[in-house]
Amino acid sequence: MLGFTVLLLIANLALRLAGPWIIRLAIDGPLTSAVETRGTPAFDGDALSSAVSALALGYLAIAAALSALLVLREWIMNRTGQRIVLTIRNTLFHHVLRLPSAWFDRHHVGWTVTRTTNDVDALSELFTTGVATIAYDILTIIAVGILLERFLVV
């Protein structure tokens, strides 16, 4: 499951970076040639329209795939995080059940309940969103750095 999640993160990043790439292709390709040939007999409005339409459809397909991958990734991460939290809650519950009754005399019940639920909720947040966000952000920084180093024309 972890490998599939990493694959989803990489696919999500690739699709997110493909959107600006398509815009770059549109600007550097048909739009630049249209500006250069505007007002001359070499200007072909139909070719410009079809090229920009094809790039726009590609952009829409990428946006749809990106949305689907995002939903799938969030679902998997939430499900995995909730499974981890369930295991922690069960372990914690069994631990509290094994505590001697003298322990409950020294500690208020409200404090015990608050402490266990708040700590488990914090762990739930970490496992469902925190880990994926950190991994995705680090992967994004690395990928953008590589792309800038490789394709930046100064």
Short mmCIF file of N, CA, C and O in Angstrom, two decimals, residues 87-101 103-104 107 111-112 115-116:
data_model
loop_
_atom_site.label_atom_id
_atom_site.label_comp_id
_atom_site.label_asym_id
_atom_site.label_seq_id
_atom_site.Cartn_x
_atom_site.Cartn_y
_atom_site.Cartn_z
N THR A 87 -5.76 1.12 15.61
CA THR A 87 -4.83 0.26 16.34
C THR A 87 -4.32 0.96 17.60
O THR A 87 -4.25 0.35 18.67
N ILE A 88 -3.99 2.23 17.48
CA ILE A 88 -3.52 2.99 18.65
C ILE A 88 -4.61 3.09 19.70
O ILE A 88 -4.36 2.90 20.89
N ARG A 89 -5.83 3.38 19.28
CA ARG A 89 -6.93 3.50 20.23
C ARG A 89 -7.20 2.18 20.95
O ARG A 89 -7.45 2.15 22.15
N ASN A 90 -7.18 1.09 20.20
CA ASN A 90 -7.40 -0.22 20.84
C ASN A 90 -6.30 -0.54 21.84
O ASN A 90 -6.57 -1.02 22.94
N THR A 91 -5.06 -0.27 21.46
CA THR A 91 -3.94 -0.52 22.36
C THR A 91 -4.05 0.35 23.61
O THR A 91 -3.85 -0.13 24.73
N LEU A 92 -4.39 1.60 23.43
CA LEU A 92 -4.54 2.52 24.54
C LEU A 92 -5.70 2.11 25.45
O LEU A 92 -5.59 2.15 26.68
N PHE A 93 -6.80 1.70 24.86
CA PHE A 93 -7.95 1.26 25.64
C PHE A 93 -7.60 0.04 26.51
O PHE A 93 -7.92 -0.01 27.69
N HIS A 94 -6.92 -0.91 25.89
CA HIS A 94 -6.53 -2.10 26.65
C HIS A 94 -5.51 -1.76 27.74
O HIS A 94 -5.52 -2.35 28.82
N HIS A 95 -4.66 -0.78 27.48
CA HIS A 95 -3.71 -0.34 28.49
C HIS A 95 -4.44 0.30 29.68
O HIS A 95 -4.11 0.02 30.84
N VAL A 96 -5.41 1.16 29.39
CA VAL A 96 -6.17 1.81 30.46
C VAL A 96 -6.95 0.76 31.27
O VAL A 96 -7.06 0.87 32.50
N LEU A 97 -7.46 -0.25 30.61
CA LEU A 97 -8.18 -1.31 31.32
C LEU A 97 -7.27 -2.09 32.27
O LEU A 97 -7.72 -2.59 33.30
N ARG A 98 -6.00 -2.19 31.94
CA ARG A 98 -5.06 -2.94 32.77
C ARG A 98 -4.49 -2.13 33.93
O ARG A 98 -3.79 -2.66 34.78
N LEU A 99 -4.77 -0.85 33.96
CA LEU A 99 -4.25 -0.01 35.05
C LEU A 99 -4.92 -0.40 36.37
O LEU A 99 -6.10 -0.74 36.39
N PRO A 100 -4.16 -0.33 37.45
CA PRO A 100 -4.77 -0.66 38.75
C PRO A 100 -5.78 0.41 39.17
O PRO A 100 -5.71 1.56 38.74
N SER A 101 -6.72 0.02 39.99
CA SER A 101 -7.76 0.96 40.42
C SER A 101 -7.18 2.12 41.23
O SER A 101 -7.75 3.21 41.26
N TRP A 103 -4.65 3.82 40.47
CA TRP A 103 -4.27 4.85 39.48
C TRP A 103 -5.45 5.78 39.23
O TRP A 103 -5.29 6.99 39.13
N PHE A 104 -6.65 5.23 39.13
CA PHE A 104 -7.84 6.05 38.89
C PHE A 104 -8.20 6.89 40.10
O PHE A 104 -8.86 7.92 39.97
N HIS A 107 -5.88 10.02 39.65
CA HIS A 107 -6.10 10.84 38.45
C HIS A 107 -7.59 10.98 38.19
O HIS A 107 -8.34 10.00 38.27
N TRP A 111 -9.52 14.10 33.18
CA TRP A 111 -8.15 14.29 32.71
C TRP A 111 -7.71 13.11 31.85
O TRP A 111 -7.09 13.29 30.80
N THR A 112 -8.05 11.91 32.29
CA THR A 112 -7.67 10.70 31.55
C THR A 112 -8.33 10.67 30.17
O THR A 112 -7.67 10.40 29.16
N ARG A 115 -6.88 13.52 27.95
CA ARG A 115 -5.51 13.22 27.55
C ARG A 115 -5.47 12.16 26.45
O ARG A 115 -4.77 12.30 25.46
N THR A 116 -6.22 11.10 26.61
CA THR A 116 -6.19 10.02 25.61
C THR A 116 -6.82 10.46 24.29
O THR A 116 -6.27 10.19 23.22
#
